[in-house]
Short mmCIF file of C-alpha atoms in Angstrom, two decimals:
data_model
loop_
_atom_site.label_atom_id
_atom_site.label_comp_id
_atom_site.label_asym_id
_atom_site.label_seq_id
_atom_site.Cartn_x
_atom_site.Cartn_y
_atom_site.Cartn_z
CA MET U 1 0.00 0.00 0.00
CA SER U 2 1.46 3.41 -0.96
CA SER U 3 2.00 6.10 1.67
CA SER U 4 -0.73 8.22 0.11
CA ALA U 5 -3.25 5.40 0.61
CA GLN U 6 -2.00 4.26 4.02
CA ARG U 7 -4.48 4.37 6.87
CA SER U 8 -3.85 4.24 10.60
CA ALA U 9 -6.25 3.96 13.51
CA ILE U 10 -6.28 4.69 17.21
CA VAL U 11 -8.86 3.92 19.89
CA ASP U 12 -8.66 6.42 22.75
CA LEU U 13 -10.20 4.56 25.71
CA GLY U 14 -10.75 7.22 28.35
CA SER U 15 -12.47 7.46 31.70
CA ASN U 16 -15.50 9.21 30.19
CA SER U 17 -15.68 8.07 26.57
CA VAL U 18 -14.08 5.91 23.90
CA ARG U 19 -13.29 7.19 20.43
CA LEU U 20 -12.04 5.60 17.23
CA VAL U 21 -10.19 7.82 14.75
CA VAL U 22 -8.92 6.57 11.40
CA PHE U 23 -6.32 8.77 9.69
CA GLU U 24 -5.63 8.81 5.96
CA GLY U 25 -2.09 8.93 4.60
CA VAL U 26 1.20 10.11 6.06
CA ALA U 27 1.09 13.88 6.14
CA ARG U 28 2.18 16.77 8.36
CA ASN U 29 -1.47 17.61 9.04
CA PRO U 30 -3.42 14.57 10.31
CA LEU U 31 -6.43 13.86 8.10
CA PRO U 32 -9.18 11.99 10.00
CA ILE U 33 -11.55 10.18 7.66
CA PHE U 34 -13.52 8.36 10.36
CA ASN U 35 -14.24 9.66 13.86
CA GLU U 36 -16.76 8.10 16.22
CA LYS U 37 -17.23 8.56 19.97
CA VAL U 38 -19.35 6.71 22.52
CA THR U 39 -19.80 7.83 26.13
CA LEU U 40 -19.00 4.98 28.55
CA LYS U 41 -18.37 6.64 31.95
CA LEU U 42 -15.90 3.89 32.82
CA GLY U 43 -14.48 6.02 35.60
CA ARG U 44 -17.79 6.76 37.33
CA GLY U 45 -17.48 5.71 40.98
CA LEU U 46 -13.82 4.68 40.63
CA ASP U 47 -12.64 6.56 43.72
CA ALA U 48 -15.33 4.93 45.87
CA THR U 49 -15.14 1.35 44.56
CA GLY U 50 -11.68 1.14 43.05
CA ARG U 51 -13.26 -0.56 40.04
CA LEU U 52 -14.40 0.34 36.54
CA ASN U 53 -18.11 1.05 36.18
CA ASP U 54 -19.86 -2.26 35.35
CA GLU U 55 -22.31 -0.73 32.86
CA GLY U 56 -19.46 1.03 31.13
CA VAL U 57 -17.46 -2.20 30.87
CA THR U 58 -20.39 -4.05 29.29
CA LEU U 59 -21.02 -1.28 26.77
CA ALA U 60 -17.29 -1.01 26.04
CA MET U 61 -17.12 -4.62 24.87
CA ASP U 62 -19.81 -4.03 22.25
CA VAL U 63 -18.38 -0.69 21.11
CA LEU U 64 -14.82 -1.98 20.85
CA GLY U 65 -16.03 -4.94 18.83
CA ARG U 66 -17.60 -2.52 16.36
CA PHE U 67 -14.49 -0.34 16.27
CA HIS U 68 -12.35 -3.39 15.56
CA THR U 69 -14.57 -4.37 12.63
CA VAL U 70 -14.56 -0.83 11.20
CA ALA U 71 -10.79 -0.31 11.47
CA ARG U 72 -10.01 -3.67 9.89
CA ALA U 73 -12.52 -3.11 7.08
CA MET U 74 -10.85 0.24 6.36
CA GLY U 75 -7.43 -1.40 6.18
CA ALA U 76 -5.92 0.59 9.05
CA GLU U 77 -2.37 -0.31 10.05
CA PRO U 78 -0.97 0.54 12.56
CA PHE U 79 -4.01 0.10 14.78
CA GLU U 80 -3.71 0.60 18.53
CA VAL U 81 -5.90 0.96 21.62
CA LEU U 82 -4.62 3.40 24.24
CA ALA U 83 -6.26 3.18 27.67
CA THR U 84 -5.81 6.01 30.13
CA ALA U 85 -6.49 6.91 33.79
CA ALA U 86 -9.56 4.81 34.63
CA VAL U 87 -8.12 1.54 33.30
CA ARG U 88 -4.72 2.41 34.73
CA ASP U 89 -6.05 2.97 38.26
CA ALA U 90 -8.86 0.39 38.52
CA SER U 91 -8.35 -2.93 40.33
CA ASN U 92 -10.23 -4.72 37.55
CA GLY U 93 -8.28 -2.90 34.85
CA PRO U 94 -6.07 -5.91 33.98
CA ASP U 95 -9.10 -8.19 33.59
CA PHE U 96 -10.76 -5.57 31.38
CA VAL U 97 -7.68 -5.38 29.17
CA SER U 98 -7.62 -9.18 28.86
CA ALA U 99 -11.24 -9.14 27.74
CA ILE U 100 -10.46 -6.46 25.15
CA ARG U 101 -7.58 -8.54 23.76
CA ALA U 102 -9.96 -11.45 23.31
CA ARG U 103 -12.48 -9.20 21.53
CA MET U 104 -9.84 -7.48 19.34
CA PRO U 105 -7.28 -10.15 18.38
CA GLY U 106 -4.07 -8.88 16.85
CA VAL U 107 -4.56 -5.30 18.06
CA ALA U 108 -1.94 -3.65 20.26
CA ILE U 109 -3.55 -2.58 23.54
CA ARG U 110 -1.56 -0.33 25.83
CA VAL U 111 -2.38 1.11 29.23
CA LEU U 112 -0.58 4.44 29.33
CA GLU U 113 1.29 5.70 32.35
CA GLY U 114 0.48 9.28 33.30
CA THR U 115 3.75 10.57 31.83
CA GLU U 116 3.06 8.76 28.53
CA GLU U 117 -0.40 10.30 28.40
CA ALA U 118 1.18 13.71 28.97
CA ASP U 119 3.74 13.02 26.23
CA TYR U 120 1.04 12.30 23.65
CA ALA U 121 -0.99 15.35 24.70
CA ALA U 122 2.06 17.60 24.34
CA ARG U 123 2.87 16.16 20.91
CA GLY U 124 -0.74 16.77 19.89
CA VAL U 125 -0.62 20.45 20.77
CA LEU U 126 2.79 20.82 19.10
CA CYS U 127 1.35 19.14 16.00
CA GLY U 128 -0.72 22.25 15.31
CA LEU U 129 1.34 24.80 17.21
CA PRO U 130 5.03 23.88 16.89
CA GLU U 131 5.98 27.25 18.39
CA ALA U 132 3.81 26.73 21.49
CA ASN U 133 5.46 28.01 24.65
CA GLY U 134 3.42 27.60 27.81
CA LEU U 135 1.29 25.16 29.76
CA VAL U 136 -0.76 22.33 28.24
CA ALA U 137 -3.68 21.14 30.38
CA ASP U 138 -5.33 17.96 29.08
CA ILE U 139 -8.48 17.08 30.99
CA GLY U 140 -10.20 13.71 30.84
CA GLY U 141 -12.69 11.92 33.01
CA GLY U 142 -10.13 10.49 35.40
CA SER U 143 -7.10 12.76 35.23
CA LEU U 144 -5.68 16.14 34.30
CA GLU U 145 -2.27 16.14 32.65
CA LEU U 146 -0.11 19.26 33.00
CA ILE U 147 2.82 19.73 30.63
CA HIS U 148 5.29 22.57 30.06
CA VAL U 149 5.94 22.90 26.31
CA ALA U 150 8.56 25.08 24.63
CA ASP U 151 11.03 24.90 21.73
CA GLY U 152 9.07 22.11 20.04
CA GLN U 153 9.31 19.74 23.02
CA TYR U 154 8.02 19.30 26.54
CA TYR U 155 9.75 19.61 29.89
CA GLU U 156 7.89 19.23 33.19
CA ALA U 157 4.94 16.86 32.96
CA LEU U 158 2.72 15.22 35.54
CA THR U 159 -0.72 13.72 35.97
CA THR U 160 -3.25 14.69 38.64
CA LYS U 161 -6.56 13.16 39.70
CA LEU U 162 -8.52 16.17 38.51
CA GLY U 163 -10.51 14.56 35.73
CA VAL U 164 -14.11 15.79 35.61
CA ILE U 165 -15.74 12.47 36.58
CA ARG U 166 -13.34 11.84 39.44
CA LEU U 167 -13.67 15.44 40.65
CA GLN U 168 -17.48 15.23 40.62
CA ASP U 169 -17.37 11.99 42.60
CA ARG U 170 -14.92 13.30 45.19
CA ALA U 171 -16.87 16.54 45.62
CA LYS U 172 -20.19 14.67 45.66
CA GLY U 173 -21.40 16.98 42.93
CA VAL U 174 -20.84 20.17 44.96
CA LEU U 175 -19.02 22.83 42.97
CA LEU U 176 -17.63 24.73 45.97
CA GLU U 177 -16.10 21.52 47.29
CA ALA U 178 -14.73 20.76 43.83
CA GLU U 179 -13.07 24.18 43.78
CA ARG U 180 -11.45 23.52 47.17
CA ILE U 181 -10.14 20.14 46.01
CA ALA U 182 -8.82 21.48 42.71
CA SER U 183 -7.14 24.46 44.34
CA GLU U 184 -5.40 22.29 46.93
CA MET U 185 -4.16 19.78 44.36
CA LEU U 186 -2.80 22.47 42.06
CA GLN U 187 -1.01 24.16 44.96
CA GLU U 188 1.10 21.01 45.21
CA VAL U 189 2.50 21.50 41.69
CA ASN U 190 5.44 23.71 42.56
CA TRP U 191 6.52 24.57 38.98
CA LEU U 192 3.16 25.99 37.88
CA PRO U 193 3.89 29.61 38.91
CA GLY U 194 6.81 29.52 36.47
CA MET U 195 4.24 29.32 33.67
CA SER U 196 2.86 32.75 34.56
CA GLY U 197 2.48 35.13 31.64
CA ARG U 198 2.53 32.36 29.02
CA PRO U 199 -0.34 30.83 27.05
CA LEU U 200 -2.50 28.11 28.57
CA TYR U 201 -3.42 25.44 26.00
CA LEU U 202 -6.58 23.49 26.85
CA VAL U 203 -7.09 19.94 25.56
CA GLY U 204 -9.86 17.42 26.21
CA GLY U 205 -13.60 17.04 25.70
CA ALA U 206 -14.71 18.85 28.84
CA PHE U 207 -12.62 21.90 27.99
CA ARG U 208 -13.90 21.77 24.39
CA ALA U 209 -17.41 21.88 25.83
CA LEU U 210 -16.55 25.20 27.51
CA ALA U 211 -15.38 26.57 24.17
CA ARG U 212 -18.58 25.47 22.42
CA LEU U 213 -20.71 27.11 25.09
CA GLN U 214 -18.72 30.35 24.84
CA ILE U 215 -18.87 30.37 21.03
CA ALA U 216 -22.65 29.98 21.16
CA ARG U 217 -23.15 32.42 24.02
CA THR U 218 -21.12 35.21 22.41
CA GLN U 219 -22.26 34.49 18.84
CA TYR U 220 -18.62 34.20 17.84
CA PRO U 221 -18.42 34.38 14.03
CA LEU U 222 -16.49 31.14 13.44
CA ASN U 223 -17.90 27.90 14.82
CA LEU U 224 -14.53 26.20 15.26
CA VAL U 225 -13.18 25.14 18.64
CA HIS U 226 -9.64 24.47 17.45
CA LEU U 227 -7.43 27.47 18.30
CA PHE U 228 -10.39 29.45 19.66
CA THR U 229 -8.60 31.97 21.88
CA LEU U 230 -9.64 34.04 24.88
CA SER U 231 -7.85 36.63 26.96
CA GLU U 232 -7.35 35.74 30.61
CA GLY U 233 -10.17 38.10 31.56
CA GLU U 234 -12.54 36.58 29.01
CA ALA U 235 -11.67 33.07 30.20
CA ARG U 236 -12.29 34.02 33.84
CA GLU U 237 -15.64 35.55 32.98
CA MET U 238 -16.59 32.45 30.96
CA SER U 239 -15.65 30.13 33.82
CA ASP U 240 -17.64 32.10 36.38
CA TRP U 241 -20.65 32.16 34.04
CA VAL U 242 -20.60 28.39 33.41
CA ILE U 243 -20.17 27.67 37.13
CA GLY U 244 -23.13 29.88 37.98
CA ALA U 245 -25.44 28.96 35.09
CA SER U 246 -28.24 26.43 35.45
CA LYS U 247 -28.25 23.35 33.25
CA ARG U 248 -31.44 24.65 31.65
CA THR U 249 -29.65 27.88 30.70
CA LEU U 250 -26.81 25.91 29.10
CA GLU U 251 -29.24 23.65 27.24
CA LYS U 252 -30.90 26.64 25.57
CA LEU U 253 -27.71 27.64 23.78
CA PRO U 254 -27.53 26.59 20.12
CA ASN U 255 -25.34 23.53 19.48
CA ALA U 256 -24.87 23.01 23.21
CA PRO U 257 -22.80 19.83 23.87
CA ARG U 258 -25.62 18.09 25.73
CA LYS U 259 -23.63 15.04 26.81
CA ARG U 260 -21.02 17.33 28.37
CA LEU U 261 -23.28 19.78 30.18
CA GLY U 262 -22.92 17.94 33.48
CA ASP U 263 -19.13 18.02 33.16
CA ALA U 264 -18.82 21.62 32.00
CA PRO U 265 -19.15 23.35 35.42
CA PHE U 266 -16.46 21.09 36.89
CA ALA U 267 -14.18 21.73 33.92
CA ALA U 268 -14.80 25.45 34.53
CA VAL U 269 -13.79 25.00 38.17
CA VAL U 270 -10.52 23.34 37.13
CA LEU U 271 -9.84 26.10 34.60
CA LYS U 272 -10.58 28.81 37.17
CA CYS U 273 -8.17 27.26 39.68
CA LEU U 274 -5.52 26.79 36.99
CA MET U 275 -5.72 30.44 36.00
CA GLU U 276 -5.43 31.54 39.62
CA ARG U 277 -2.25 29.49 39.91
CA VAL U 278 -0.73 30.31 36.50
CA ARG U 279 -2.02 33.76 35.43
CA PRO U 280 -1.76 32.96 31.70
CA SER U 281 -1.29 35.53 28.95
CA LYS U 282 -4.16 33.92 27.02
CA VAL U 283 -6.17 30.72 26.83
CA VAL U 284 -6.08 28.65 23.63
CA PHE U 285 -8.35 25.66 22.99
CA SER U 286 -6.77 22.80 21.05
CA VAL U 287 -8.72 19.96 19.47
CA ASP U 288 -5.42 18.19 18.86
CA GLY U 289 -4.32 16.09 21.79
CA LEU U 290 -3.53 12.47 22.60
CA ARG U 291 -4.77 10.99 19.32
CA GLU U 292 -2.90 13.47 17.12
CA GLY U 293 0.16 13.06 19.34
CA TRP U 294 0.04 9.30 18.74
CA TYR U 295 -0.28 9.92 14.99
CA MET U 296 2.72 12.27 14.90
CA ARG U 297 4.88 9.88 16.94
CA HIS U 298 4.01 6.55 15.30
CA VAL U 299 2.81 7.43 11.78
CA ALA U 300 4.11 10.83 10.66
CA SER U 301 7.36 11.30 12.58
CA SER U 302 9.25 11.65 9.28
CA VAL U 303 7.39 14.90 8.46
CA ALA U 304 7.04 16.29 11.98
CA GLY U 305 9.61 19.01 11.28
CA GLU U 306 7.56 20.60 8.52
CA ASP U 307 5.54 23.75 9.16
CA PRO U 308 1.85 22.76 9.39
CA MET U 309 0.39 25.90 7.81
CA THR U 310 2.84 25.98 4.91
CA THR U 311 2.34 22.29 4.27
CA LEU U 312 -1.44 22.60 4.27
CA ALA U 313 -1.36 25.60 1.92
CA GLU U 314 0.91 23.73 -0.50
CA GLU U 315 -1.31 20.64 -0.37
CA MET U 316 -4.41 22.72 -1.14
CA ALA U 317 -2.65 24.51 -3.99
CA ASP U 318 -1.46 21.22 -5.43
CA ARG U 319 -5.06 19.94 -5.53
CA LEU U 320 -6.94 23.09 -6.50
CA ALA U 321 -4.67 25.63 -8.23
CA ARG U 322 -3.40 25.82 -11.81
CA SER U 323 0.23 26.30 -10.78
CA VAL U 324 2.18 25.26 -7.71
CA THR U 325 5.25 27.32 -8.62
CA LEU U 326 3.75 30.78 -9.15
CA SER U 327 3.41 31.59 -5.44
CA LYS U 328 7.10 32.50 -4.95
CA ALA U 329 6.91 34.92 -7.88
CA LEU U 330 3.73 36.45 -6.43
CA VAL U 331 5.43 37.00 -3.07
CA ASP U 332 8.28 38.84 -4.79
CA TRP U 333 5.90 40.77 -7.04
CA THR U 334 3.81 42.09 -4.11
CA THR U 335 6.77 42.85 -1.83
CA PRO U 336 7.25 46.49 -3.00
CA ILE U 337 3.79 47.51 -1.76
CA PHE U 338 4.29 45.98 1.70
CA ARG U 339 7.35 47.78 2.96
CA GLY U 340 7.86 47.63 6.70
CA GLU U 341 5.79 44.51 7.29
CA THR U 342 6.51 42.35 10.33
CA PRO U 343 7.73 38.73 10.01
CA SER U 344 4.27 37.42 10.93
CA GLN U 345 2.66 39.69 8.33
CA LYS U 346 5.10 38.47 5.69
CA ARG U 347 4.34 34.87 6.57
CA LEU U 348 0.62 35.48 6.14
CA ARG U 349 1.28 37.12 2.77
CA GLN U 350 3.34 34.11 1.69
CA LEU U 351 0.59 31.69 2.71
CA THR U 352 -2.00 33.80 0.91
CA CYS U 353 0.06 33.82 -2.30
CA THR U 354 0.35 30.03 -2.09
CA LEU U 355 -3.44 29.75 -1.81
CA SER U 356 -4.23 32.55 -4.25
CA ASP U 357 -5.48 30.36 -7.13
CA ILE U 358 -7.46 27.67 -5.27
CA GLY U 359 -10.74 28.92 -6.75
CA SER U 360 -9.61 28.54 -10.35
CA TYR U 361 -11.73 25.47 -11.04
CA ASP U 362 -14.88 26.73 -9.30
CA HIS U 363 -17.78 28.28 -11.20
CA PRO U 364 -16.89 31.95 -11.90
CA GLU U 365 -20.06 33.20 -10.19
CA TYR U 366 -19.13 31.41 -6.96
CA ARG U 367 -15.35 31.63 -6.81
CA ALA U 368 -15.31 34.27 -4.07
CA GLU U 369 -17.83 32.39 -1.96
CA GLN U 370 -16.32 28.94 -2.47
CA THR U 371 -12.78 30.11 -1.79
CA TYR U 372 -13.75 32.06 1.31
CA GLN U 373 -15.66 29.13 2.78
CA ARG U 374 -12.86 26.72 1.88
CA VAL U 375 -10.29 28.77 3.79
CA MET U 376 -12.51 29.56 6.76
CA HIS U 377 -13.66 25.97 7.27
CA CYS U 378 -10.77 23.81 6.07
CA HIS U 379 -9.42 21.14 8.38
CA GLY U 380 -6.05 22.67 9.19
CA VAL U 381 -4.27 22.09 12.47
CA GLY U 382 -2.21 25.29 12.42
CA PHE U 383 -4.59 27.91 11.03
CA GLU U 384 -5.41 30.39 13.79
CA HIS U 385 -8.78 32.11 13.43
CA THR U 386 -7.39 35.52 12.53
CA ALA U 387 -5.13 33.90 9.90
CA ARG U 388 -8.17 32.21 8.36
CA ALA U 389 -10.05 35.53 8.43
CA PHE U 390 -7.18 37.40 6.75
CA ILE U 391 -6.47 34.83 4.04
CA GLY U 392 -10.17 34.25 3.39
CA LEU U 393 -10.88 37.96 3.00
CA THR U 394 -7.84 38.51 0.78
CA LEU U 395 -8.84 35.72 -1.59
CA ALA U 396 -12.47 36.83 -1.65
CA VAL U 397 -11.27 40.28 -2.75
CA ARG U 398 -9.00 38.62 -5.31
CA TYR U 399 -12.17 37.02 -6.72
CA GLU U 400 -14.04 40.37 -6.59
CA VAL U 401 -16.33 39.95 -3.60
CA ALA U 402 -18.56 42.92 -2.80
CA MET U 403 -17.14 44.58 0.30
CA ASP U 404 -20.59 44.85 1.88
CA SER U 405 -21.32 41.15 1.30
CA PRO U 406 -22.58 39.20 4.34
CA LEU U 407 -20.19 36.44 3.24
CA ILE U 408 -17.16 38.20 4.72
CA GLU U 409 -18.81 39.27 7.99
CA PRO U 410 -16.65 36.83 10.03
CA SER U 411 -13.52 38.57 8.75
CA ARG U 412 -14.97 41.99 9.54
CA ARG U 413 -15.53 40.84 13.13
CA LEU U 414 -12.25 39.03 13.65
CA LEU U 415 -9.83 41.51 12.06
CA SER U 416 -8.78 45.01 13.02
CA ARG U 417 -9.29 47.91 10.62
CA SER U 418 -5.62 47.88 9.65
CA GLU U 419 -5.70 44.12 9.00
CA ILE U 420 -8.79 44.52 6.79
CA ASP U 421 -7.09 47.28 4.82
CA ARG U 422 -4.02 45.13 4.38
CA ALA U 423 -6.11 42.16 3.20
CA VAL U 424 -7.96 44.34 0.68
CA LYS U 425 -4.68 45.74 -0.67
CA LEU U 426 -3.18 42.27 -1.09
CA GLY U 427 -6.39 40.93 -2.65
CA LEU U 428 -6.48 43.75 -5.22
CA ALA U 429 -2.79 43.24 -5.99
CA LEU U 430 -3.33 39.53 -6.58
CA ARG U 431 -6.34 40.25 -8.79
CA LEU U 432 -4.18 42.58 -10.87
CA ALA U 433 -1.31 40.09 -11.00
CA TYR U 434 -3.49 37.26 -12.32
CA THR U 435 -5.03 39.59 -14.90
CA LEU U 436 -1.55 40.48 -16.11
CA CYS U 437 -0.05 36.99 -16.13
CA ALA U 438 -3.00 34.58 -16.59
CA GLY U 439 -1.45 32.39 -13.92
CA THR U 440 1.94 32.10 -15.67
CA GLU U 441 5.34 33.06 -14.32
CA VAL U 442 6.73 34.15 -17.68
CA LEU U 443 4.18 36.95 -18.07
CA LEU U 444 4.42 38.04 -14.43
CA GLU U 445 8.16 38.54 -14.91
CA GLU U 446 7.39 41.13 -17.60
CA CYS U 447 5.78 43.62 -15.21
CA ARG U 448 6.36 45.00 -11.74
CA LEU U 449 5.03 47.44 -9.17
CA LEU U 450 6.90 50.39 -7.67
CA VAL U 451 5.88 52.86 -5.01
CA GLU U 452 7.11 56.36 -5.87
CA GLU U 453 4.97 58.51 -3.62
CA PRO U 454 2.56 60.02 -4.37
CA GLN U 455 2.35 57.48 -7.19
CA LEU U 456 1.93 53.74 -7.55
CA VAL U 457 3.70 52.76 -10.76
CA LEU U 458 2.95 49.71 -12.88
CA ILE U 459 5.80 48.96 -15.28
CA LEU U 460 4.89 46.86 -18.32
CA GLY U 461 7.65 45.05 -20.20
CA ALA U 462 7.78 44.34 -23.91
CA ARG U 463 5.97 40.98 -23.68
CA SER U 464 3.46 42.01 -21.00
CA VAL U 465 -0.24 42.50 -21.46
CA ARG U 466 -0.49 46.08 -22.74
CA ALA U 467 -4.09 47.12 -22.48
CA ALA U 468 -4.61 50.72 -21.46
CA GLY U 469 -8.25 51.31 -20.58
CA SER U 470 -8.87 47.57 -20.22
CA ALA U 471 -9.35 45.40 -17.13
CA VAL U 472 -5.66 45.84 -16.36
CA ARG U 473 -5.98 49.60 -15.98
CA ARG U 474 -9.23 49.39 -13.98
CA ARG U 475 -7.80 46.90 -11.54
CA PHE U 476 -4.55 48.83 -11.22
CA GLU U 477 -6.45 52.02 -10.46
CA ARG U 478 -8.48 50.24 -7.77
CA LEU U 479 -5.27 49.08 -6.11
CA ALA U 480 -3.75 52.56 -6.27
CA ALA U 481 -6.92 54.08 -4.79
CA ALA U 482 -6.86 51.55 -1.92
CA MET U 483 -3.29 52.68 -1.20
CA GLN U 484 -4.30 56.35 -1.52
CA LEU U 485 -1.81 56.81 -4.36
CA GLU U 486 -2.06 58.04 -7.93
CA ALA U 487 -1.93 55.35 -10.63
CA GLN U 488 0.73 55.61 -13.33
CA VAL U 489 1.44 53.04 -16.07
CA ARG U 490 4.85 52.97 -17.74
CA GLU U 491 5.76 50.89 -20.75
CA GLU U 492 9.30 49.74 -21.39
#
């Protein structure tokens, strides 16, 4: 089987739920093609009985049998089951694992130690955010892993018994008692204050539930949990609101994660206590965690050093654009009108140039819409929300979107005025470039832009498209107007 057709599968057997994910191929950005979760509550009552929940064990056998059939039918290899805190800590955990082996012959089944669980969680976050520098908090039903990540690796890592199911059981469902327990346990982690002023990266279903509730409550313009980011103040306000809200109030929110509503207040308690101990610069929600960490370690380690955003942009261009080599020329061609840009701004411009032709095969009437939606909603581990908003807006302008269109409202809400202006300028420049070169490098080389204030100068070479008064001139004049410069065309 070729690497492009290879499939791999992991079963994440947690204290609260079990999930099968099947990944396609070997790529820098994990591509899940099957993802199914079932709530088991294996860890319910574990602290009191020392055993896995009997109902959960019975249901697990049926679910794991189905997962085994699905993964084998899809040709997944490697295929592993990773069990975490509940199975690790339960007295009947070994018997449960033996029963799983009988139900899933030939499948590797591993019970992770707390440090291994932390390792996979850290790798998952670094999968999407290789430059992450702060504290990863991965919450499950039975445990909370805390990991210091920096420089593409992790340092301090430990596991605590602050999973949402275990915390509810120990606090007997009382939130004030849960807050006392969480605060005391986190006080024992002596290296946490050293994380002050750095980002806090939240992983795990209960934390994702908080993000979904906040997205719905605030009518956030992009319904994506991955890399949803809050300031410390916003995260504190969210936590207090979830802790104080009734279940009925939470249920009324659109797309409320109903199976997680009982866990959400306890996750909010843990987050509140973490922030009191750490004082983070911001809070970032990551969908990537243990499963993606497993994928990067066991399937895609050979490409782990690649940049996730650049790789994704190149993959999209390879599938959807007419040329995969024009982007470098476009970066150089637009450089003169972006003097003084920061490194992060230049990187965004480079990514945008790479993606600038991904609407070429769409219907002309819908290129702006299709391209915008594709960028805003693509499955990309490293695309922060503001990056999506900038690139999406730029490419919509490149395909002549109306600036008052409701389509681009998410970008209007997520970007600052200066970022919008920058996106419009780059979009108009790309529109002009493609008009001049028809997507070919040889014609783009025949023309260039210069800023000679108060003029923007378009220089046309001997073999360039010379069409005064045509679409070239109109689009050049629109770019000059956006830059508040006078348009001048020179022919060589």
